[in-house]
Amino acid sequence: MTTVTEEVEIEGVRLLATLTPGGEIGLLALHGSNEGGTAELARSVADRCGATSLVFTQPGVRRPVHIPSPRMAVEHCALLGTFLDHVSVTVSLHGHMRPATPRSVFLGGGNRSAARLLASGLSALRPEFDPVTDLDEIPRSLRGLHARNPVNLTRRGGVQVELPLSARTVRSGGWDPEVPDTPPHHVVDALVKGVRMLTE
């Protein structure tokens, strides 16, 4: 698979989009530099599943800017358009830092049946992490239901997966833009299992 990159500017913020083409399931990391581990998770899971991945990062930036997901759906990002045209279901990986729910993995997005399937794979993470699919139990800002959110723009929509920090990286020190995060192996395995369920 040939990886393609594109430099884009959204709301004055420069980002690097990296697309690795694969199958019709797409792994998306819109905030790869803001939400540690999501870029690495998207790439690892897509590679193991033969899926497509699209990752946005701000290389070398010590204080990355967080652009809300619906505002990332801009027409001048050619690789995002390619991703949305090719992929049928998107799994969009994000990070949350909710102190009241440090074990919760929230599964939002418009495709609720896909969210439940993905949660079945993630159930292997219990009791360390708790997959949550009931929208009423997901904080409103983490539900991923906005019509312009890229997770909902593919043919069958998708699932927005909000992961707590400990489910995204094993890093113990402070964040460094030059040092990649290492996601926990068992979280990668569980996501792979869930994503494969979406193709069955």
mmCIF file of N, CA and C in Angstrom, residues 4-103:
data_model
loop_
_atom_site.group_PDB
_atom_site.id
_atom_site.type_symbol
_atom_site.label_atom_id
_atom_site.label_comp_id
_atom_site.label_asym_id
_atom_site.label_seq_id
_atom_site.Cartn_x
_atom_site.Cartn_y
_atom_site.Cartn_z
ATOM 1 N N VAL A 4 0.228 8.292 0.995
ATOM 2 C CA VAL A 4 0.229 9.596 0.338
ATOM 3 C C VAL A 4 0.053 10.676 1.393
ATOM 4 N N THR A 5 0.789 11.768 1.255
ATOM 5 C CA THR A 5 0.660 12.868 2.211
ATOM 6 C C THR A 5 0.220 14.143 1.497
ATOM 7 N N GLU A 6 -0.394 15.018 2.279
ATOM 8 C CA GLU A 6 -0.847 16.311 1.759
ATOM 9 C C GLU A 6 -0.754 17.340 2.879
ATOM 10 N N GLU A 7 -0.162 18.467 2.590
ATOM 11 C CA GLU A 7 -0.140 19.578 3.537
ATOM 12 C C GLU A 7 -1.386 20.420 3.311
ATOM 13 N N VAL A 8 -2.140 20.624 4.377
ATOM 14 C CA VAL A 8 -3.378 21.397 4.270
ATOM 15 C C VAL A 8 -3.388 22.484 5.334
ATOM 16 N N GLU A 9 -4.212 23.492 5.108
ATOM 17 C CA GLU A 9 -4.389 24.560 6.091
ATOM 18 C C GLU A 9 -5.875 24.710 6.369
ATOM 19 N N ILE A 10 -6.230 24.574 7.630
ATOM 20 C CA ILE A 10 -7.622 24.705 8.050
ATOM 21 C C ILE A 10 -7.686 25.774 9.122
ATOM 22 N N GLU A 11 -8.431 26.837 8.861
ATOM 23 C CA GLU A 11 -8.595 27.944 9.811
ATOM 24 C C GLU A 11 -7.239 28.493 10.264
ATOM 25 N N GLY A 12 -6.311 28.578 9.322
ATOM 26 C CA GLY A 12 -4.994 29.118 9.615
ATOM 27 C C GLY A 12 -4.033 28.143 10.265
ATOM 28 N N VAL A 13 -4.472 26.915 10.495
ATOM 29 C CA VAL A 13 -3.638 25.892 11.131
ATOM 30 C C VAL A 13 -3.110 24.955 10.046
ATOM 31 N N ARG A 14 -1.796 24.759 10.037
ATOM 32 C CA ARG A 14 -1.192 23.857 9.058
ATOM 33 C C ARG A 14 -1.160 22.435 9.599
ATOM 34 N N LEU A 15 -1.632 21.522 8.782
ATOM 35 C CA LEU A 15 -1.676 20.117 9.168
ATOM 36 C C LEU A 15 -1.098 19.263 8.065
ATOM 37 N N LEU A 16 -0.650 18.079 8.455
ATOM 38 C CA LEU A 16 -0.192 17.083 7.495
ATOM 39 C C LEU A 16 -1.199 15.942 7.503
ATOM 40 N N ALA A 17 -1.816 15.684 6.358
ATOM 41 C CA ALA A 17 -2.737 14.557 6.209
ATOM 42 C C ALA A 17 -1.974 13.402 5.582
ATOM 43 N N THR A 18 -2.107 12.213 6.166
ATOM 44 C CA THR A 18 -1.408 11.029 5.671
ATOM 45 C C THR A 18 -2.431 9.921 5.428
ATOM 46 N N LEU A 19 -2.557 9.527 4.164
ATOM 47 C CA LEU A 19 -3.529 8.511 3.763
ATOM 48 C C LEU A 19 -2.806 7.236 3.349
ATOM 49 N N THR A 20 -3.227 6.115 3.956
ATOM 50 C CA THR A 20 -2.735 4.799 3.533
ATOM 51 C C THR A 20 -3.944 4.014 3.038
ATOM 52 N N PRO A 21 -4.072 3.841 1.715
ATOM 53 C CA PRO A 21 -5.251 3.173 1.164
ATOM 54 C C PRO A 21 -5.311 1.694 1.546
ATOM 55 N N GLY A 22 -6.538 1.215 1.700
ATOM 56 C CA GLY A 22 -6.770 -0.194 1.999
ATOM 57 C C GLY A 22 -8.211 -0.527 1.679
ATOM 58 N N GLY A 23 -8.836 -1.303 2.555
ATOM 59 C CA GLY A 23 -10.212 -1.736 2.341
ATOM 60 C C GLY A 23 -11.235 -0.659 2.615
ATOM 61 N N GLU A 24 -12.518 -1.061 2.612
ATOM 62 C CA GLU A 24 -13.614 -0.102 2.713
ATOM 63 C C GLU A 24 -13.949 0.318 4.141
ATOM 64 N N ILE A 25 -13.281 -0.252 5.131
ATOM 65 C CA ILE A 25 -13.389 0.270 6.493
ATOM 66 C C ILE A 25 -12.266 1.291 6.651
ATOM 67 N N GLY A 26 -12.590 2.438 7.222
ATOM 68 C CA GLY A 26 -11.596 3.492 7.352
ATOM 69 C C GLY A 26 -11.318 3.844 8.799
ATOM 70 N N LEU A 27 -10.039 3.925 9.152
ATOM 71 C CA LEU A 27 -9.614 4.390 10.472
ATOM 72 C C LEU A 27 -9.181 5.842 10.319
ATOM 73 N N LEU A 28 -9.783 6.713 11.115
ATOM 74 C CA LEU A 28 -9.549 8.151 10.985
ATOM 75 C C LEU A 28 -9.059 8.714 12.308
ATOM 76 N N ALA A 29 -8.004 9.531 12.245
ATOM 77 C CA ALA A 29 -7.512 10.254 13.427
ATOM 78 C C ALA A 29 -7.398 11.717 13.035
ATOM 79 N N LEU A 30 -8.414 12.494 13.381
ATOM 80 C CA LEU A 30 -8.450 13.910 13.008
ATOM 81 C C LEU A 30 -7.508 14.748 13.853
ATOM 82 N N HIS A 31 -7.210 14.294 15.064
ATOM 83 C CA HIS A 31 -6.423 15.090 16.011
ATOM 84 C C HIS A 31 -5.207 14.302 16.496
ATOM 85 N N GLY A 32 -4.430 13.797 15.525
ATOM 86 C CA GLY A 32 -3.316 12.924 15.861
ATOM 87 C C GLY A 32 -2.264 13.549 16.746
ATOM 88 N N SER A 33 -2.119 14.875 16.698
ATOM 89 C CA SER A 33 -1.124 15.533 17.550
ATOM 90 C C SER A 33 -1.712 16.023 18.867
ATOM 91 N N ASN A 34 -3.027 16.175 18.918
ATOM 92 C CA ASN A 34 -3.679 16.669 20.137
ATOM 93 C C ASN A 34 -4.052 15.551 21.083
ATOM 94 N N GLU A 35 -4.460 14.433 20.522
ATOM 95 C CA GLU A 35 -5.024 13.345 21.315
ATOM 96 C C GLU A 35 -4.090 12.149 21.177
ATOM 97 N N GLY A 36 -3.067 12.149 22.054
ATOM 98 C CA GLY A 36 -1.955 11.207 21.973
ATOM 99 C C GLY A 36 -2.373 9.767 21.815
ATOM 100 N N GLY A 37 -1.739 9.082 20.880
ATOM 101 C CA GLY A 37 -1.995 7.672 20.648
ATOM 102 C C GLY A 37 -3.002 7.399 19.558
ATOM 103 N N THR A 38 -3.845 8.378 19.212
ATOM 104 C CA THR A 38 -4.887 8.106 18.217
ATOM 105 C C THR A 38 -4.294 7.887 16.824
ATOM 106 N N ALA A 39 -3.245 8.636 16.482
ATOM 107 C CA ALA A 39 -2.608 8.447 15.177
ATOM 108 C C ALA A 39 -2.008 7.050 15.080
ATOM 109 N N GLU A 40 -1.295 6.665 16.130
ATOM 110 C CA GLU A 40 -0.640 5.352 16.131
ATOM 111 C C GLU A 40 -1.672 4.219 16.140
ATOM 112 N N LEU A 41 -2.756 4.403 16.891
ATOM 113 C CA LEU A 41 -3.820 3.399 16.907
ATOM 114 C C LEU A 41 -4.448 3.242 15.530
ATOM 115 N N ALA A 42 -4.756 4.363 14.869
ATOM 116 C CA ALA A 42 -5.388 4.305 13.551
ATOM 117 C C ALA A 42 -4.502 3.557 12.574
ATOM 118 N N ARG A 43 -3.214 3.871 12.570
ATOM 119 C CA ARG A 43 -2.296 3.214 11.637
ATOM 120 C C ARG A 43 -2.141 1.723 11.946
ATOM 121 N N SER A 44 -1.973 1.394 13.229
ATOM 122 C CA SER A 44 -1.756 -0.003 13.615
ATOM 123 C C SER A 44 -2.967 -0.872 13.312
ATOM 124 N N VAL A 45 -4.147 -0.379 13.685
ATOM 125 C CA VAL A 45 -5.362 -1.164 13.472
ATOM 126 C C VAL A 45 -5.634 -1.326 11.987
ATOM 127 N N ALA A 46 -5.488 -0.248 11.224
ATOM 128 C CA ALA A 46 -5.728 -0.337 9.781
ATOM 129 C C ALA A 46 -4.760 -1.306 9.128
ATOM 130 N N ASP A 47 -3.508 -1.270 9.536
ATOM 131 C CA ASP A 47 -2.501 -2.162 8.951
ATOM 132 C C ASP A 47 -2.847 -3.626 9.214
ATOM 133 N N ARG A 48 -3.273 -3.929 10.425
ATOM 134 C CA ARG A 48 -3.586 -5.316 10.766
ATOM 135 C C ARG A 48 -4.881 -5.803 10.134
ATOM 136 N N CYS A 49 -5.792 -4.883 9.843
ATOM 137 C CA CYS A 49 -7.088 -5.262 9.278
ATOM 138 C C CYS A 49 -7.152 -5.108 7.765
ATOM 139 N N GLY A 50 -6.108 -4.543 7.165
ATOM 140 C CA GLY A 50 -6.165 -4.258 5.743
ATOM 141 C C GLY A 50 -7.121 -3.127 5.428
ATOM 142 N N ALA A 51 -7.335 -2.253 6.396
ATOM 143 C CA ALA A 51 -8.257 -1.135 6.237
ATOM 144 C C ALA A 51 -7.513 0.097 5.717
ATOM 145 N N THR A 52 -8.259 1.139 5.446
ATOM 146 C CA THR A 52 -7.712 2.426 5.023
ATOM 147 C C THR A 52 -7.510 3.297 6.251
ATOM 148 N N SER A 53 -6.445 4.078 6.275
ATOM 149 C CA SER A 53 -6.268 5.017 7.385
ATOM 150 C C SER A 53 -5.988 6.418 6.860
ATOM 151 N N LEU A 54 -6.508 7.407 7.586
ATOM 152 C CA LEU A 54 -6.223 8.815 7.314
ATOM 153 C C LEU A 54 -5.937 9.480 8.643
ATOM 154 N N VAL A 55 -4.747 10.067 8.746
ATOM 155 C CA VAL A 55 -4.291 10.656 10.005
ATOM 156 C C VAL A 55 -3.890 12.109 9.763
ATOM 157 N N PHE A 56 -4.380 12.994 10.630
ATOM 158 C CA PHE A 56 -3.988 14.402 10.595
ATOM 159 C C PHE A 56 -3.070 14.688 11.777
ATOM 160 N N THR A 57 -1.935 15.313 11.499
ATOM 161 C CA THR A 57 -0.995 15.686 12.556
ATOM 162 C C THR A 57 -0.496 17.109 12.319
ATOM 163 N N GLN A 58 0.144 17.643 13.350
ATOM 164 C CA GLN A 58 0.812 18.942 13.262
ATOM 165 C C GLN A 58 2.274 18.708 13.654
ATOM 166 N N PRO A 59 3.082 18.182 12.742
ATOM 167 C CA PRO A 59 4.440 17.739 13.076
ATOM 168 C C PRO A 59 5.296 18.849 13.683
ATOM 169 N N GLY A 60 5.971 18.502 14.803
ATOM 170 C CA GLY A 60 6.915 19.411 15.437
ATOM 171 C C GLY A 60 6.295 20.546 16.222
ATOM 172 N N VAL A 61 4.971 20.615 16.270
ATOM 173 C CA VAL A 61 4.296 21.713 16.974
ATOM 174 C C VAL A 61 4.127 21.335 18.441
ATOM 175 N N ARG A 62 4.644 22.161 19.338
ATOM 176 C CA ARG A 62 4.582 21.828 20.767
ATOM 177 C C ARG A 62 3.200 22.064 21.366
ATOM 178 N N ARG A 63 2.450 22.995 20.832
ATOM 179 C CA ARG A 63 1.095 23.263 21.325
ATOM 180 C C ARG A 63 0.109 23.146 20.168
ATOM 181 N N PRO A 64 -0.242 21.931 19.794
ATOM 182 C CA PRO A 64 -1.149 21.747 18.654
ATOM 183 C C PRO A 64 -2.505 22.402 18.898
ATOM 184 N N VAL A 65 -3.086 22.906 17.831
ATOM 185 C CA VAL A 65 -4.403 23.537 17.898
ATOM 186 C C VAL A 65 -5.468 22.468 17.665
ATOM 187 N N HIS A 66 -6.487 22.497 18.493
ATOM 188 C CA HIS A 66 -7.594 21.531 18.347
ATOM 189 C C HIS A 66 -8.702 22.181 17.536
ATOM 190 N N ILE A 67 -8.945 21.643 16.347
ATOM 191 C CA ILE A 67 -10.034 22.118 15.494
ATOM 192 C C ILE A 67 -11.192 21.141 15.644
ATOM 193 N N PRO A 68 -12.371 21.599 16.050
ATOM 194 C CA PRO A 68 -13.498 20.673 16.209
ATOM 195 C C PRO A 68 -13.750 19.866 14.938
ATOM 196 N N SER A 69 -14.123 18.618 15.131
ATOM 197 C CA SER A 69 -14.264 17.686 14.009
ATOM 198 C C SER A 69 -15.140 18.206 12.869
ATOM 199 N N PRO A 70 -16.330 18.786 13.137
ATOM 200 C CA PRO A 70 -17.152 19.247 12.013
ATOM 201 C C PRO A 70 -16.465 20.295 11.149
ATOM 202 N N ARG A 71 -15.516 21.035 11.725
ATOM 203 C CA ARG A 71 -14.816 22.067 10.964
ATOM 204 C C ARG A 71 -13.608 21.516 10.217
ATOM 205 N N MET A 72 -13.341 20.206 10.382
ATOM 206 C CA MET A 72 -12.265 19.552 9.632
ATOM 207 C C MET A 72 -12.741 19.107 8.249
ATOM 208 N N ALA A 73 -14.049 19.077 8.037
ATOM 209 C CA ALA A 73 -14.611 18.601 6.767
ATOM 210 C C ALA A 73 -14.574 19.718 5.737
ATOM 211 N N VAL A 74 -13.380 20.014 5.256
ATOM 212 C CA VAL A 74 -13.213 21.111 4.306
ATOM 213 C C VAL A 74 -12.939 20.553 2.908
ATOM 214 N N GLU A 75 -13.490 21.250 1.912
ATOM 215 C CA GLU A 75 -13.415 20.761 0.541
ATOM 216 C C GLU A 75 -11.994 20.803 -0.018
ATOM 217 N N HIS A 76 -11.140 21.665 0.527
ATOM 218 C CA HIS A 76 -9.809 21.794 -0.074
ATOM 219 C C HIS A 76 -8.806 20.764 0.443
ATOM 220 N N CYS A 77 -9.243 19.800 1.243
ATOM 221 C CA CYS A 77 -8.364 18.698 1.642
ATOM 222 C C CYS A 77 -8.663 17.514 0.716
ATOM 223 N N ALA A 78 -7.818 17.360 -0.304
ATOM 224 C CA ALA A 78 -8.068 16.340 -1.322
ATOM 225 C C ALA A 78 -8.068 14.933 -0.737
ATOM 226 N N LEU A 79 -7.164 14.663 0.222
ATOM 227 C CA LEU A 79 -7.068 13.308 0.774
ATOM 228 C C LEU A 79 -8.296 12.951 1.608
ATOM 229 N N LEU A 80 -8.883 13.938 2.274
ATOM 230 C CA LEU A 80 -10.119 13.657 3.006
ATOM 231 C C LEU A 80 -11.223 13.293 2.019
ATOM 232 N N GLY A 81 -11.291 13.999 0.895
ATOM 233 C CA GLY A 81 -12.278 13.660 -0.125
ATOM 234 C C GLY A 81 -12.069 12.257 -0.672
ATOM 235 N N THR A 82 -10.804 11.895 -0.908
ATOM 236 C CA THR A 82 -10.484 10.547 -1.388
ATOM 237 C C THR A 82 -10.918 9.497 -0.374
ATOM 238 N N PHE A 83 -10.616 9.758 0.898
ATOM 239 C CA PHE A 83 -10.986 8.843 1.984
ATOM 240 C C PHE A 83 -12.502 8.658 2.034
ATOM 241 N N LEU A 84 -13.241 9.753 2.024
ATOM 242 C CA LEU A 84 -14.694 9.686 2.146
ATOM 243 C C LEU A 84 -15.337 8.985 0.948
ATOM 244 N N ASP A 85 -14.751 9.150 -0.240
ATOM 245 C CA ASP A 85 -15.287 8.488 -1.430
ATOM 246 C C ASP A 85 -15.026 6.981 -1.403
ATOM 247 N N HIS A 86 -13.881 6.592 -0.837
ATOM 248 C CA HIS A 86 -13.465 5.184 -0.882
ATOM 249 C C HIS A 86 -14.063 4.347 0.245
ATOM 250 N N VAL A 87 -14.170 4.941 1.419
ATOM 251 C CA VAL A 87 -14.552 4.186 2.626
ATOM 252 C C VAL A 87 -16.072 4.096 2.750
ATOM 253 N N SER A 88 -16.564 2.960 3.233
ATOM 254 C CA SER A 88 -18.006 2.811 3.461
ATOM 255 C C SER A 88 -18.376 3.082 4.912
ATOM 256 N N VAL A 89 -17.535 2.645 5.850
ATOM 257 C CA VAL A 89 -17.768 2.875 7.283
ATOM 258 C C VAL A 89 -16.477 3.408 7.897
ATOM 259 N N THR A 90 -16.611 4.465 8.683
ATOM 260 C CA THR A 90 -15.453 5.089 9.329
ATOM 261 C C THR A 90 -15.435 4.776 10.823
ATOM 262 N N VAL A 91 -14.252 4.477 11.336
ATOM 263 C CA VAL A 91 -14.023 4.392 12.779
ATOM 264 C C VAL A 91 -13.082 5.550 13.104
ATOM 265 N N SER A 92 -13.625 6.579 13.739
ATOM 266 C CA SER A 92 -12.867 7.799 14.013
ATOM 267 C C SER A 92 -12.389 7.781 15.460
ATOM 268 N N LEU A 93 -11.063 7.783 15.634
ATOM 269 C CA LEU A 93 -10.470 7.636 16.964
ATOM 270 C C LEU A 93 -10.140 8.992 17.577
ATOM 271 N N HIS A 94 -10.611 9.186 18.809
ATOM 272 C CA HIS A 94 -10.402 10.435 19.537
ATOM 273 C C HIS A 94 -9.978 10.124 20.970
ATOM 274 N N GLY A 95 -9.579 11.157 21.686
ATOM 275 C CA GLY A 95 -9.221 10.993 23.086
ATOM 276 C C GLY A 95 -10.024 11.919 23.972
ATOM 277 N N HIS A 96 -10.433 11.418 25.125
ATOM 278 C CA HIS A 96 -11.099 12.284 26.106
ATOM 279 C C HIS A 96 -10.308 12.260 27.400
ATOM 280 N N MET A 97 -10.503 13.307 28.175
ATOM 281 C CA MET A 97 -9.803 13.449 29.467
ATOM 282 C C MET A 97 -10.825 13.728 30.560
ATOM 283 N N ARG A 98 -11.919 12.988 30.569
ATOM 284 C CA ARG A 98 -12.994 13.208 31.544
ATOM 285 C C ARG A 98 -12.622 12.576 32.874
ATOM 286 N N PRO A 99 -12.329 13.379 33.905
ATOM 287 C CA PRO A 99 -11.908 12.809 35.184
ATOM 288 C C PRO A 99 -12.986 11.947 35.843
ATOM 289 N N ALA A 100 -14.256 12.213 35.518
ATOM 290 C CA ALA A 100 -15.335 11.438 36.133
ATOM 291 C C ALA A 100 -15.501 10.066 35.488
ATOM 292 N N THR A 101 -14.938 9.891 34.287
ATOM 293 C CA THR A 101 -15.106 8.622 33.572
ATOM 294 C C THR A 101 -13.770 8.159 32.978
ATOM 295 N N PRO A 102 -12.766 7.907 33.810
ATOM 296 C CA PRO A 102 -11.435 7.565 33.303
ATOM 297 C C PRO A 102 -11.331 6.173 32.680
ATOM 298 N N ARG A 103 -12.373 5.351 32.825
ATOM 299 C CA ARG A 103 -12.354 3.998 32.259
ATOM 300 C C ARG A 103 -13.314 3.843 31.081
#
